[in-house]
Short mmCIF file of C-alpha atoms in Angstrom, two decimals:
data_model
loop_
_atom_site.label_atom_id
_atom_site.label_comp_id
_atom_site.label_asym_id
_atom_site.label_seq_id
_atom_site.Cartn_x
_atom_site.Cartn_y
_atom_site.Cartn_z
CA MET K 1 19.88 -38.64 295.81
CA SER K 2 22.02 -37.84 298.92
CA GLN K 3 25.23 -35.86 298.57
CA HIS K 4 26.40 -38.42 301.47
CA HIS K 5 28.36 -41.33 300.93
CA PRO K 6 26.37 -44.85 300.88
CA LEU K 7 26.78 -46.66 304.26
CA THR K 8 27.31 -50.21 305.20
CA LEU K 9 26.75 -50.92 308.70
CA LEU K 10 28.71 -54.11 310.12
CA LYS K 11 28.15 -56.08 313.01
CA LEU K 12 31.03 -58.31 314.54
CA GLY K 13 29.19 -60.84 316.51
CA GLY K 14 30.06 -60.90 320.20
CA SER K 15 30.02 -64.68 319.95
CA ILE K 16 32.88 -64.79 317.27
CA ILE K 17 35.15 -62.12 318.62
CA THR K 18 35.09 -63.38 322.18
CA ASP K 19 35.42 -66.52 323.87
CA LYS K 20 31.76 -67.08 325.20
CA ASP K 21 33.15 -69.47 328.34
CA ILE K 22 35.85 -66.92 329.65
CA PRO K 23 35.10 -63.68 331.38
CA MET K 24 36.70 -60.51 329.07
CA SER K 25 38.38 -62.90 326.81
CA LEU K 26 39.27 -61.64 323.24
CA ARG K 27 39.43 -63.95 320.42
CA GLU K 28 42.22 -62.12 319.18
CA ASP K 29 43.09 -64.16 315.90
CA VAL K 30 39.54 -64.11 314.91
CA LEU K 31 39.16 -60.45 315.58
CA ALA K 32 42.38 -59.74 313.67
CA ASP K 33 41.36 -61.57 310.63
CA LEU K 34 38.29 -59.76 310.28
CA VAL K 35 39.86 -56.36 310.78
CA ARG K 36 42.40 -57.39 308.24
CA GLN K 37 39.35 -58.26 305.73
CA ILE K 38 37.86 -54.77 306.70
CA ALA K 39 41.28 -53.17 305.96
CA ASP K 40 41.39 -55.23 302.50
CA ALA K 41 38.40 -53.79 301.21
CA ARG K 42 39.41 -50.27 302.10
CA ASN K 43 40.34 -49.33 298.62
CA TYR K 44 37.20 -50.75 297.07
CA LEU K 45 35.00 -48.82 299.54
CA ALA K 46 37.07 -45.35 299.10
CA LYS K 47 36.97 -45.97 295.02
CA ASN K 48 33.15 -46.81 295.48
CA GLN K 49 32.40 -43.92 298.01
CA GLU K 50 31.21 -46.18 300.69
CA GLN K 51 31.52 -46.06 304.50
CA LEU K 52 31.40 -48.40 307.07
CA ILE K 53 30.18 -47.89 310.88
CA ILE K 54 31.32 -50.93 312.66
CA GLY K 55 29.42 -52.24 315.52
CA HIS K 56 30.43 -55.22 317.84
CA GLY K 57 28.64 -57.44 320.29
CA GLN K 58 29.81 -57.81 323.81
CA GLY K 59 29.81 -61.68 324.35
CA SER K 60 31.80 -62.49 327.17
CA PHE K 61 32.63 -59.19 328.45
CA ALA K 62 29.55 -56.80 328.86
CA HIS K 63 27.20 -59.66 328.50
CA MET K 64 28.22 -61.22 331.73
CA PRO K 65 27.74 -58.35 334.44
CA ALA K 66 24.79 -57.38 332.54
CA ALA K 67 23.27 -60.97 333.15
CA GLN K 68 24.23 -60.65 336.87
CA TYR K 69 23.00 -57.33 337.51
CA LYS K 70 19.90 -57.64 335.46
CA THR K 71 20.79 -54.20 334.14
CA MET K 72 18.21 -54.30 330.99
CA GLY K 73 15.59 -53.99 333.70
CA GLY K 74 17.16 -50.78 335.43
CA PHE K 75 18.12 -49.71 338.97
CA ILE K 76 16.09 -52.73 340.59
CA ASN K 77 18.12 -53.06 343.96
CA GLU K 78 20.93 -51.19 345.80
CA GLU K 79 23.33 -52.75 343.52
CA SER K 80 22.23 -51.52 340.09
CA VAL K 81 24.01 -48.41 340.09
CA LEU K 82 27.31 -50.21 340.55
CA GLY K 83 26.22 -52.87 338.13
CA MET K 84 25.61 -50.12 335.54
CA ALA K 85 29.07 -48.58 335.80
CA ILE K 86 30.55 -52.18 335.75
CA VAL K 87 28.54 -53.06 332.47
CA GLN K 88 29.66 -50.03 330.91
CA ASP K 89 33.42 -50.60 331.48
CA SER K 90 33.13 -54.10 330.24
CA ALA K 91 31.81 -52.79 327.18
CA ALA K 92 34.38 -50.12 326.55
CA GLN K 93 36.89 -52.30 327.43
CA LEU K 94 36.14 -54.45 324.36
CA ASN K 95 35.35 -51.37 322.26
CA ARG K 96 39.04 -50.35 322.61
CA LEU K 97 40.06 -53.76 321.92
CA VAL K 98 38.14 -53.48 318.62
CA VAL K 99 39.33 -49.64 317.87
CA HIS K 100 42.71 -51.01 318.30
CA ALA K 101 42.76 -53.64 316.29
CA CYS K 102 41.47 -51.39 313.44
CA ILE K 103 44.09 -48.83 314.06
CA ARG K 104 46.59 -51.53 313.99
CA HIS K 105 45.58 -51.80 310.34
CA GLU K 106 45.82 -48.09 309.76
CA LEU K 107 42.08 -47.42 309.64
CA PRO K 108 41.00 -44.42 311.41
CA ALA K 109 38.66 -45.99 314.12
CA VAL K 110 37.28 -43.90 316.64
CA THR K 111 34.96 -44.90 319.45
CA PHE K 112 31.27 -43.99 319.12
CA ALA K 113 29.60 -45.25 322.52
CA PRO K 114 26.12 -45.75 322.68
CA SER K 115 26.33 -45.06 326.42
CA ASN K 116 27.78 -41.06 325.55
CA THR K 117 25.58 -40.33 322.94
CA LEU K 118 21.97 -41.67 323.46
CA ILE K 119 19.56 -41.58 326.53
CA THR K 120 16.41 -43.38 326.75
CA ARG K 121 13.10 -43.33 328.33
CA GLU K 122 11.77 -46.59 329.25
CA ARG K 123 13.96 -48.32 326.71
CA LYS K 124 12.99 -45.75 323.80
CA PRO K 125 15.30 -43.06 322.69
CA ALA K 126 14.72 -39.87 324.38
CA GLU K 127 18.00 -37.69 323.40
CA PHE K 128 20.99 -38.35 321.49
CA PHE K 129 23.99 -36.86 319.92
CA LEU K 130 23.91 -38.12 316.22
CA SER K 131 25.39 -35.09 314.88
CA LEU K 132 28.85 -36.71 316.14
CA LEU K 133 28.14 -39.79 314.42
CA GLU K 134 27.55 -37.77 311.08
CA ALA K 135 30.58 -35.21 311.74
CA TYR K 136 32.75 -38.27 312.04
CA LEU K 137 31.47 -39.74 308.79
CA ASP K 138 32.18 -36.43 307.25
CA LYS K 139 35.54 -36.10 308.46
CA GLY K 140 36.40 -39.66 306.85
CA LEU K 141 36.73 -41.44 310.34
CA TRP K 142 35.48 -44.92 311.09
CA PRO K 143 32.83 -44.91 313.73
CA VAL K 144 33.15 -48.25 316.22
CA THR K 145 30.19 -48.61 318.01
CA GLY K 146 28.18 -51.51 319.88
CA GLY K 147 25.88 -53.08 322.44
CA ASP K 148 25.71 -50.84 325.52
CA VAL K 149 24.09 -49.74 328.61
CA LEU K 150 22.08 -46.48 328.43
CA LEU K 151 21.20 -44.14 330.78
CA ASP K 152 17.39 -44.36 331.17
CA TYR K 153 15.29 -41.39 332.50
CA GLU K 154 12.76 -43.78 333.81
CA GLN K 155 14.21 -46.91 334.91
CA GLY K 156 17.93 -45.80 335.64
CA CYS K 157 19.38 -47.73 333.10
CA THR K 158 18.90 -50.19 330.55
CA ILE K 159 20.66 -52.22 327.80
CA TRP K 160 20.53 -51.92 323.96
CA SER K 161 21.83 -54.81 321.92
CA THR K 162 23.97 -54.18 319.03
CA GLU K 163 21.02 -55.12 316.97
CA GLU K 164 19.08 -52.34 318.35
CA VAL K 165 21.69 -49.92 318.05
CA LEU K 166 22.61 -50.53 314.20
CA ALA K 167 18.64 -50.64 313.49
CA TYR K 168 18.34 -47.45 315.12
CA LEU K 169 21.19 -45.74 313.85
CA ALA K 170 20.44 -47.17 310.39
CA ILE K 171 16.63 -45.38 310.61
CA GLU K 172 17.75 -42.14 312.08
CA LEU K 173 20.98 -41.54 309.61
CA GLN K 174 18.15 -42.23 306.71
CA LYS K 175 15.96 -39.61 308.11
CA ARG K 176 19.09 -37.45 307.93
CA GLN K 177 19.51 -38.02 303.98
CA ARG K 178 22.20 -40.56 304.38
CA SER K 179 21.65 -44.00 302.36
CA VAL K 180 22.20 -46.99 304.56
CA LYS K 181 22.39 -50.02 301.99
CA ARG K 182 22.97 -52.74 304.24
CA ILE K 183 23.51 -54.12 307.68
CA ILE K 184 26.55 -57.30 307.50
CA HIS K 185 26.06 -59.44 310.54
CA VAL K 186 29.01 -61.58 311.30
CA THR K 187 28.52 -64.44 313.14
CA GLU K 188 29.90 -67.77 314.09
CA VAL K 189 27.52 -69.69 312.08
CA PRO K 190 27.12 -70.02 308.30
CA GLY K 191 23.61 -67.79 308.36
CA VAL K 192 19.96 -68.72 308.89
CA LEU K 193 19.87 -72.45 309.20
CA ASP K 194 16.48 -74.66 307.99
CA GLU K 195 15.22 -77.51 309.62
CA THR K 196 17.89 -79.71 307.87
CA GLY K 197 20.68 -77.52 309.08
CA ALA K 198 21.19 -75.94 305.55
CA VAL K 199 21.65 -72.45 305.21
CA VAL K 200 18.73 -70.51 303.70
CA PRO K 201 20.15 -68.09 301.01
CA ARG K 202 17.30 -65.76 300.86
CA LEU K 203 15.11 -64.90 303.96
CA THR K 204 11.88 -62.80 302.92
CA PRO K 205 8.73 -61.84 305.06
CA GLU K 206 7.27 -64.67 303.02
CA ASN K 207 9.32 -67.65 304.08
CA TRP K 208 10.00 -66.15 307.54
CA PRO K 209 7.05 -68.07 309.44
CA ARG K 210 8.35 -71.44 307.98
CA VAL K 211 11.93 -70.79 308.86
CA LYS K 212 11.39 -69.26 312.13
CA LYS K 213 10.11 -72.68 313.49
CA ALA K 214 13.48 -74.16 313.02
CA ILE K 215 15.48 -71.39 314.81
CA GLY K 216 16.49 -72.78 318.31
CA ARG K 217 18.60 -70.97 320.82
CA THR K 218 21.32 -69.35 319.12
CA LYS K 219 24.77 -70.84 320.19
CA GLY K 220 26.45 -68.42 322.67
CA PHE K 221 26.08 -66.33 325.65
CA ASP K 222 23.65 -63.30 324.80
CA VAL K 223 21.23 -61.53 326.96
CA THR K 224 19.81 -59.78 324.37
CA GLY K 225 18.18 -62.62 322.17
CA GLY K 226 20.63 -64.04 319.40
CA MET K 227 19.40 -65.02 315.88
CA LEU K 228 15.72 -64.69 316.59
CA LEU K 229 16.31 -60.92 317.51
CA LYS K 230 18.89 -60.72 314.61
CA VAL K 231 16.48 -61.95 311.91
CA GLU K 232 13.25 -60.16 313.30
CA GLU K 233 15.45 -56.59 313.62
CA SER K 234 16.55 -57.60 309.87
CA LEU K 235 12.83 -57.96 308.86
CA GLY K 236 11.63 -54.46 310.14
CA LEU K 237 14.48 -52.76 308.41
CA LEU K 238 13.12 -54.13 305.14
CA LYS K 239 10.51 -51.24 305.33
CA HIS K 240 13.32 -48.66 305.46
CA ASN K 241 14.94 -50.43 302.43
CA VAL K 242 17.71 -51.55 304.36
CA GLU K 243 18.82 -55.49 303.37
CA SER K 244 20.66 -57.44 306.01
CA LEU K 245 23.45 -60.13 305.35
CA ILE K 246 23.65 -63.06 307.92
CA ILE K 247 27.34 -64.38 306.97
CA SER K 248 29.90 -66.65 308.97
CA GLY K 249 32.95 -64.79 310.09
CA LEU K 250 34.78 -68.02 310.06
CA GLU K 251 34.80 -69.08 306.58
CA PRO K 252 38.04 -67.49 304.88
CA ASN K 253 37.60 -64.36 303.29
CA ASN K 254 33.82 -64.11 303.57
CA LEU K 255 33.61 -60.63 305.20
CA TYR K 256 35.61 -59.47 302.40
CA GLN K 257 33.94 -61.11 299.65
CA ALA K 258 30.51 -59.51 300.97
CA LEU K 259 32.32 -56.08 301.52
CA VAL K 260 33.64 -55.73 297.76
CA GLY K 261 30.20 -57.15 296.31
CA LYS K 262 32.04 -60.55 295.38
CA GLU K 263 30.37 -64.07 296.00
CA TRP K 264 29.66 -64.56 299.71
CA ARG K 265 28.01 -67.40 301.61
CA GLY K 266 25.18 -67.01 304.30
CA THR K 267 21.41 -65.70 304.31
CA LEU K 268 20.32 -62.57 302.89
CA VAL K 269 17.22 -60.96 304.48
CA THR K 270 15.36 -58.95 301.61
CA ALA K 271 12.01 -58.09 300.73
CA ARG K 272 11.36 -60.69 297.90
CA MET W 1 19.08 -22.06 345.50
CA SER W 2 19.50 -25.08 343.32
CA GLN W 3 17.61 -28.28 344.00
CA HIS W 4 20.52 -30.16 342.79
CA HIS W 5 23.75 -31.01 344.78
CA PRO W 6 26.77 -28.76 345.05
CA LEU W 7 29.45 -30.00 342.75
CA THR W 8 33.25 -30.40 343.30
CA LEU W 9 35.14 -31.08 340.03
CA LEU W 10 38.23 -32.89 340.52
CA LYS W 11 41.40 -33.06 338.39
CA LEU W 12 43.74 -36.10 338.76
CA GLY W 13 47.04 -34.54 336.78
CA GLY W 14 48.71 -36.82 333.92
CA SER W 15 51.90 -36.00 335.63
CA ILE W 16 51.09 -37.77 338.55
CA ILE W 17 49.03 -40.84 337.54
CA THR W 18 51.38 -41.80 334.88
CA ASP W 19 54.98 -42.07 334.30
CA LYS W 20 55.79 -39.14 332.11
CA ASP W 21 58.89 -40.99 330.45
CA ILE W 22 57.49 -44.16 329.32
CA PRO W 23 54.55 -44.22 326.82
CA MET W 24 51.17 -45.60 328.08
CA SER W 25 52.48 -46.30 331.57
CA LEU W 26 50.24 -45.95 334.74
CA ARG W 27 51.37 -44.91 337.96
CA GLU W 28 49.18 -47.65 339.42
CA ASP W 29 50.21 -47.03 343.14
CA VAL W 30 49.69 -43.40 342.92
CA LEU W 31 45.96 -43.86 341.11
CA ALA W 32 45.21 -46.38 343.34
CA ASP W 33 45.91 -44.35 346.65
CA LEU W 34 44.09 -41.00 345.27
CA VAL W 35 40.96 -43.13 344.27
CA ARG W 36 41.42 -44.93 347.89
CA GLN W 37 41.11 -41.08 349.45
CA ILE W 38 38.29 -40.48 347.06
CA ALA W 39 36.26 -43.63 348.12
CA ASP W 40 37.20 -42.69 351.76
CA ALA W 41 35.30 -39.42 351.32
CA ARG W 42 32.60 -40.84 349.83
CA ASN W 43 30.31 -40.96 353.19
CA TYR W 44 31.11 -37.38 354.01
CA LEU W 45 30.06 -36.29 350.34
CA ALA W 46 26.93 -38.11 350.75
CA LYS W 47 25.93 -36.69 353.92
CA ASN W 48 26.75 -33.34 352.70
CA GLN W 49 25.04 -34.09 349.37
CA GLU W 50 28.08 -33.28 347.37
CA GLN W 51 28.96 -34.82 344.11
CA LEU W 52 31.84 -35.20 342.49
CA ILE W 53 32.89 -35.13 338.70
CA ILE W 54 36.73 -36.78 338.22
CA GLY W 55 38.48 -35.54 335.22
CA HIS W 56 42.10 -36.90 334.55
CA GLY W 57 44.85 -35.52 332.80
CA GLN W 58 46.66 -37.85 329.94
CA GLY W 59 50.20 -37.72 330.72
CA SER W 60 52.07 -40.28 329.05
CA PHE W 61 49.16 -41.50 327.21
CA ALA W 62 47.52 -39.12 324.85
CA HIS W 63 49.69 -36.04 325.13
CA MET W 64 52.58 -38.27 323.28
CA PRO W 65 50.59 -39.00 319.83
CA ALA W 66 48.88 -35.81 320.38
CA ALA W 67 52.22 -34.18 320.33
CA GLN W 68 53.31 -36.27 317.34
CA TYR W 69 50.78 -35.53 315.18
CA LYS W 70 50.04 -31.93 316.22
CA THR W 71 46.60 -32.75 316.89
CA MET W 72 45.49 -29.72 318.46
CA GLY W 73 45.87 -27.86 315.07
CA GLY W 74 43.69 -30.27 313.33
CA PHE W 75 44.01 -32.17 310.06
CA ILE W 76 47.23 -30.59 308.91
CA ASN W 77 48.46 -33.61 306.55
CA GLU W 78 47.56 -37.02 305.36
CA GLU W 79 48.42 -38.51 308.62
CA SER W 80 46.09 -36.29 310.69
CA VAL W 81 42.75 -38.63 310.52
CA LEU W 82 44.69 -41.55 311.64
CA GLY W 83 46.83 -39.66 314.37
CA MET W 84 43.36 -38.22 315.66
CA ALA W 85 42.23 -42.05 316.16
CA ILE W 86 45.40 -42.94 317.75
CA VAL W 87 44.91 -39.88 320.50
CA GLN W 88 41.34 -40.61 321.05
CA ASP W 89 42.22 -44.43 321.70
CA SER W 90 45.14 -43.43 323.80
CA ALA W 91 43.06 -41.16 325.70
CA ALA W 92 40.20 -43.69 326.19
CA GLN W 93 42.45 -46.08 327.46
CA LEU W 94 43.58 -44.05 330.11
CA ASN W 95 40.27 -43.34 330.94
CA ARG W 96 39.25 -47.02 331.40
CA LEU W 97 42.16 -47.19 334.01
CA VAL W 98 40.89 -44.36 336.05
CA VAL W 99 37.37 -45.62 335.90
CA HIS W 100 38.47 -49.29 336.61
CA ALA W 101 40.29 -48.03 339.75
CA CYS W 102 37.40 -46.31 340.76
CA ILE W 103 34.99 -49.54 340.28
CA ARG W 104 37.60 -51.57 342.41
CA HIS W 105 36.64 -49.26 345.09
CA GLU W 106 32.99 -49.60 344.40
CA LEU W 107 32.36 -46.39 343.12
CA PRO W 108 29.93 -46.19 340.23
CA ALA W 109 32.15 -44.41 338.14
CA VAL W 110 31.31 -44.23 334.33
CA THR W 111 33.00 -42.50 331.25
CA PHE W 112 31.79 -39.13 330.23
CA ALA W 113 34.20 -38.82 327.01
CA PRO W 114 34.47 -35.10 325.51
CA SER W 115 35.22 -36.93 322.42
CA ASN W 116 31.77 -38.32 322.60
CA THR W 117 29.63 -35.52 323.67
CA LEU W 118 31.12 -32.06 322.43
CA ILE W 119 31.85 -30.83 318.85
CA THR W 120 33.88 -27.67 318.41
CA ARG W 121 34.19 -25.25 315.57
CA GLU W 122 37.44 -23.54 315.51
CA ARG W 123 38.40 -24.69 319.17
CA LYS W 124 35.17 -23.18 320.60
CA PRO W 125 31.83 -25.34 321.65
CA ALA W 126 29.66 -25.48 318.60
CA GLU W 127 27.28 -28.76 319.87
CA PHE W 128 27.51 -30.30 323.09
CA PHE W 129 25.52 -33.43 324.90
CA LEU W 130 25.26 -32.10 328.49
CA SER W 131 22.14 -33.77 329.36
CA LEU W 132 23.92 -37.12 329.64
CA LEU W 133 26.16 -35.32 332.44
CA GLU W 134 23.23 -34.19 334.22
CA ALA W 135 21.42 -37.25 333.93
CA TYR W 136 24.50 -39.04 335.25
CA LEU W 137 24.98 -36.93 338.28
CA ASP W 138 20.86 -36.88 338.94
CA LYS W 139 21.25 -40.87 338.78
CA GLY W 140 23.94 -41.07 341.33
CA LEU W 141 27.00 -41.95 338.90
CA TRP W 142 30.08 -40.83 339.43
CA PRO W 143 31.24 -39.32 335.86
CA VAL W 144 34.87 -39.68 334.89
CA THR W 145 36.05 -37.25 332.13
CA GLY W 146 39.33 -35.84 330.99
CA GLY W 147 41.48 -34.22 328.37
CA ASP W 148 40.35 -35.48 325.06
CA VAL W 149 40.63 -35.14 321.27
CA LEU W 150 37.48 -33.28 320.01
CA LEU W 151 35.85 -33.59 316.44
CA ASP W 152 36.08 -29.86 314.97
CA TYR W 153 33.77 -28.73 312.17
CA GLU W 154 36.43 -26.26 310.85
CA GLN W 155 40.00 -27.74 311.41
CA GLY W 156 38.86 -31.48 311.56
CA CYS W 157 39.74 -32.22 315.06
CA THR W 158 41.38 -30.22 318.23
CA ILE W 159 42.73 -31.04 321.52
CA TRP W 160 40.84 -29.79 324.67
CA SER W 161 43.18 -30.19 328.18
CA THR W 162 41.56 -31.35 330.95
CA GLU W 163 41.64 -27.82 332.40
CA GLU W 164 39.70 -26.46 329.42
CA VAL W 165 37.38 -29.46 329.89
CA LEU W 166 36.63 -28.93 333.44
CA ALA W 167 36.21 -25.21 333.15
CA TYR W 168 33.73 -25.52 330.20
CA LEU W 169 31.62 -27.91 332.36
CA ALA W 170 31.78 -25.67 335.40
CA ILE W 171 30.44 -22.78 333.35
CA GLU W 172 27.74 -24.99 331.77
CA LEU W 173 26.67 -26.74 334.71
CA GLN W 174 25.97 -23.26 336.54
CA LYS W 175 24.14 -22.03 333.59
CA ARG W 176 21.87 -25.13 334.04
CA GLN W 177 21.28 -24.00 337.80
CA ARG W 178 23.80 -26.38 339.42
CA SER W 179 26.03 -25.18 341.95
CA VAL W 180 29.92 -25.90 341.29
CA LYS W 181 31.69 -24.89 344.47
CA ARG W 182 35.22 -25.82 343.53
CA ILE W 183 37.56 -27.14 341.18
CA ILE W 184 40.41 -29.27 343.10
CA HIS W 185 43.82 -29.79 340.77
CA VAL W 186 45.67 -32.97 342.03
CA THR W 187 49.30 -32.35 340.79
CA GLU W 188 52.65 -33.54 341.67
CA VAL W 189 53.92 -30.50 342.83
CA PRO W 190 52.94 -28.74 346.47
CA GLY W 191 51.19 -26.15 344.94
CA VAL W 192 51.92 -22.96 343.01
CA LEU W 193 55.58 -21.86 344.12
CA ASP W 194 56.88 -18.25 344.54
CA GLU W 195 60.59 -17.31 343.53
CA THR W 196 61.85 -18.91 346.68
CA GLY W 197 60.00 -22.40 346.09
CA ALA W 198 57.69 -21.71 348.96
CA VAL W 199 54.03 -22.69 348.23
CA VAL W 200 51.62 -19.66 347.29
CA PRO W 201 48.86 -20.32 349.77
CA ARG W 202 46.43 -18.08 348.62
CA LEU W 203 46.75 -16.80 344.91
CA THR W 204 44.38 -13.89 343.95
CA PRO W 205 43.81 -11.44 340.94
CA GLU W 206 45.81 -9.13 342.83
CA ASN W 207 48.87 -10.87 343.55
CA TRP W 208 49.09 -13.14 340.58
CA PRO W 209 51.20 -10.73 338.56
CA ARG W 210 53.93 -10.95 340.98
CA VAL W 211 53.57 -14.70 341.36
CA LYS W 212 53.36 -15.31 337.54
CA LYS W 213 57.03 -14.48 337.15
CA ALA W 214 58.23 -17.21 339.28
CA ILE W 215 56.28 -20.11 337.40
CA GLY W 216 58.84 -21.59 334.96
CA ARG W 217 57.82 -24.61 332.91
CA THR W 218 55.98 -27.25 334.74
CA LYS W 219 58.01 -30.38 335.16
CA GLY W 220 56.39 -33.25 333.28
CA PHE W 221 55.40 -33.66 329.60
CA ASP W 222 52.32 -31.64 328.56
CA VAL W 223 51.25 -30.58 325.22
CA THR W 224 48.43 -28.10 326.86
CA GLY W 225 50.27 -25.90 329.03
CA GLY W 226 50.94 -26.94 332.51
CA MET W 227 50.68 -24.87 335.75
CA LEU W 228 50.43 -21.49 333.96
CA LEU W 229 47.10 -22.52 332.01
CA LYS W 230 45.81 -24.29 335.29
CA VAL W 231 46.38 -20.86 336.99
CA GLU W 232 44.55 -18.67 334.15
CA GLU W 233 41.64 -21.06 334.22
CA SER W 234 41.41 -20.81 337.73
CA LEU W 235 41.55 -16.99 337.70
CA GLY W 236 39.02 -17.02 334.93
CA LEU W 237 36.73 -19.29 336.74
CA LEU W 238 36.34 -16.56 339.90
CA LYS W 239 33.94 -14.60 338.03
CA HIS W 240 31.73 -17.44 337.97
CA ASN W 241 32.16 -17.97 341.73
CA VAL W 242 34.37 -21.21 341.33
CA GLU W 243 37.36 -21.28 343.75
CA SER W 244 40.17 -23.49 342.71
CA LEU W 245 42.68 -25.82 344.78
CA ILE W 246 45.82 -27.09 343.53
CA ILE W 247 47.24 -29.52 345.73
CA SER W 248 50.14 -32.36 345.79
CA GLY W 249 48.54 -35.70 345.48
CA LEU W 250 51.67 -37.13 346.78
CA GLU W 251 51.26 -35.84 350.53
CA PRO W 252 49.52 -38.51 352.75
CA ASN W 253 45.80 -37.86 352.60
CA ASN W 254 46.08 -34.42 351.30
CA LEU W 255 43.35 -34.88 348.67
CA TYR W 256 41.34 -36.89 351.56
CA GLN W 257 41.53 -33.58 353.68
CA ALA W 258 40.41 -31.21 350.75
CA LEU W 259 37.31 -33.22 350.04
CA VAL W 260 36.12 -33.56 353.43
CA GLY W 261 36.52 -29.80 354.27
CA LYS W 262 39.58 -30.29 356.79
CA GLU W 263 43.17 -28.99 356.79
CA TRP W 264 44.94 -29.41 353.34
CA ARG W 265 48.23 -27.94 351.93
CA GLY W 266 48.43 -26.36 348.51
CA THR W 267 47.38 -23.25 346.77
CA LEU W 268 43.87 -21.81 347.06
CA VAL W 269 42.89 -19.63 343.82
CA THR W 270 40.30 -17.27 345.20
CA ALA W 271 38.93 -13.85 344.67
CA ARG W 272 40.66 -11.64 347.44
#
């Protein structure tokens, strides 16, 4: 057994905390309510010696310049270097708003920016500074991370989605003897929907091929893939013993219920 | 000789880019003018294959909570962890404003946050992620760093001033075969002043003991030491062959003149 506290990785979706149609527009009320639910769960988490890593999507912040400058593909023209800078700035601006919302609830939230702690080569991890993430956790701080633009030794830069960041962190933290229990994806939809529009409560490698056909394009503006990517990352994490919850952040107290182990509504991605 | 471009490290003082009496208050006009001067020097720097690292002081942003929570001393009471988070947030908010001002002049400025790239033990460097800084430079990005709160393995956290950050980077970059030519300190005063109030144009290890007596308390709100610290860091860097310029950022185009090798007004800290 690990001497470290078990971890929940929490993704606040970009489509739920930002207004997807208006550049750089925060849905302050939604963010504040989600952070309030996290803060309400704080005592429960402390009592159970659990810790959280919060990640947020980029919604109408970094996705827009990332699409404009095709930042995922790297330095493709003479505007790309400035484009990378603009994407980092947009991502970091939203990160500040999320951190600040946490601080207003007296959560000791600190930025853990992938753009400052991870370098890739052809989009694969090349160098990283995860000792900082571990040190933050060990000191009782609440890391706040998210999708970001990364320096890439080969192509100049790239984008990692919040899903990619959290999946990477889950696997790396487990290599470091830290137990990652689960990833909770807080979205604007009730979960993964079947062909009738009903929520699929349990999604497994067995029923996925059938459910997959029903998943269309995710609502919202997202250069990094939406629900399909979310589920496929989640299925990939099952072999690392990490389950995923895909839940609505718009249903009252649904996130709180999930955090404190009470009944929640949404989709559980699980091995069987 | 190094195959890397020679570097100038530039400190924008916290007392000049923020209003020292009002919390979280940017002097937008001053910052914009300084960044305009940097942008004007861009072609000169490119032609001479020089690169810049910009650092900014924290002025009325992070200094205020850092003083309130005594963050330099670490986790000293039950409020310290939240205090650390508040200090990081304040520092990062100013960093965003500086980066954004650069981007408005089409400089590809990116955050290089000491809080995300450096861990200390008893205030000394323990782990760092300087490969990112090097990669930023090699890709033509303009790193923007500054004083920050650092995770400290022993005392929980600490503060490094912008001077400490830049001095550390200068020495580490030289170890990595990068040539650091000079550090330019942009302040609200005309330079180091003697007992008559006149600027000392050349400050050397020889005349320092005499000049030191004339330095009183620096104007402005600064938990990390002011002019005395600035000069002593600068003198320490002479043995690494790094000269320092201490100049006024309020005299028209003075920073531009210094950047492009023309006549500037202020104090040169030099070996002889």
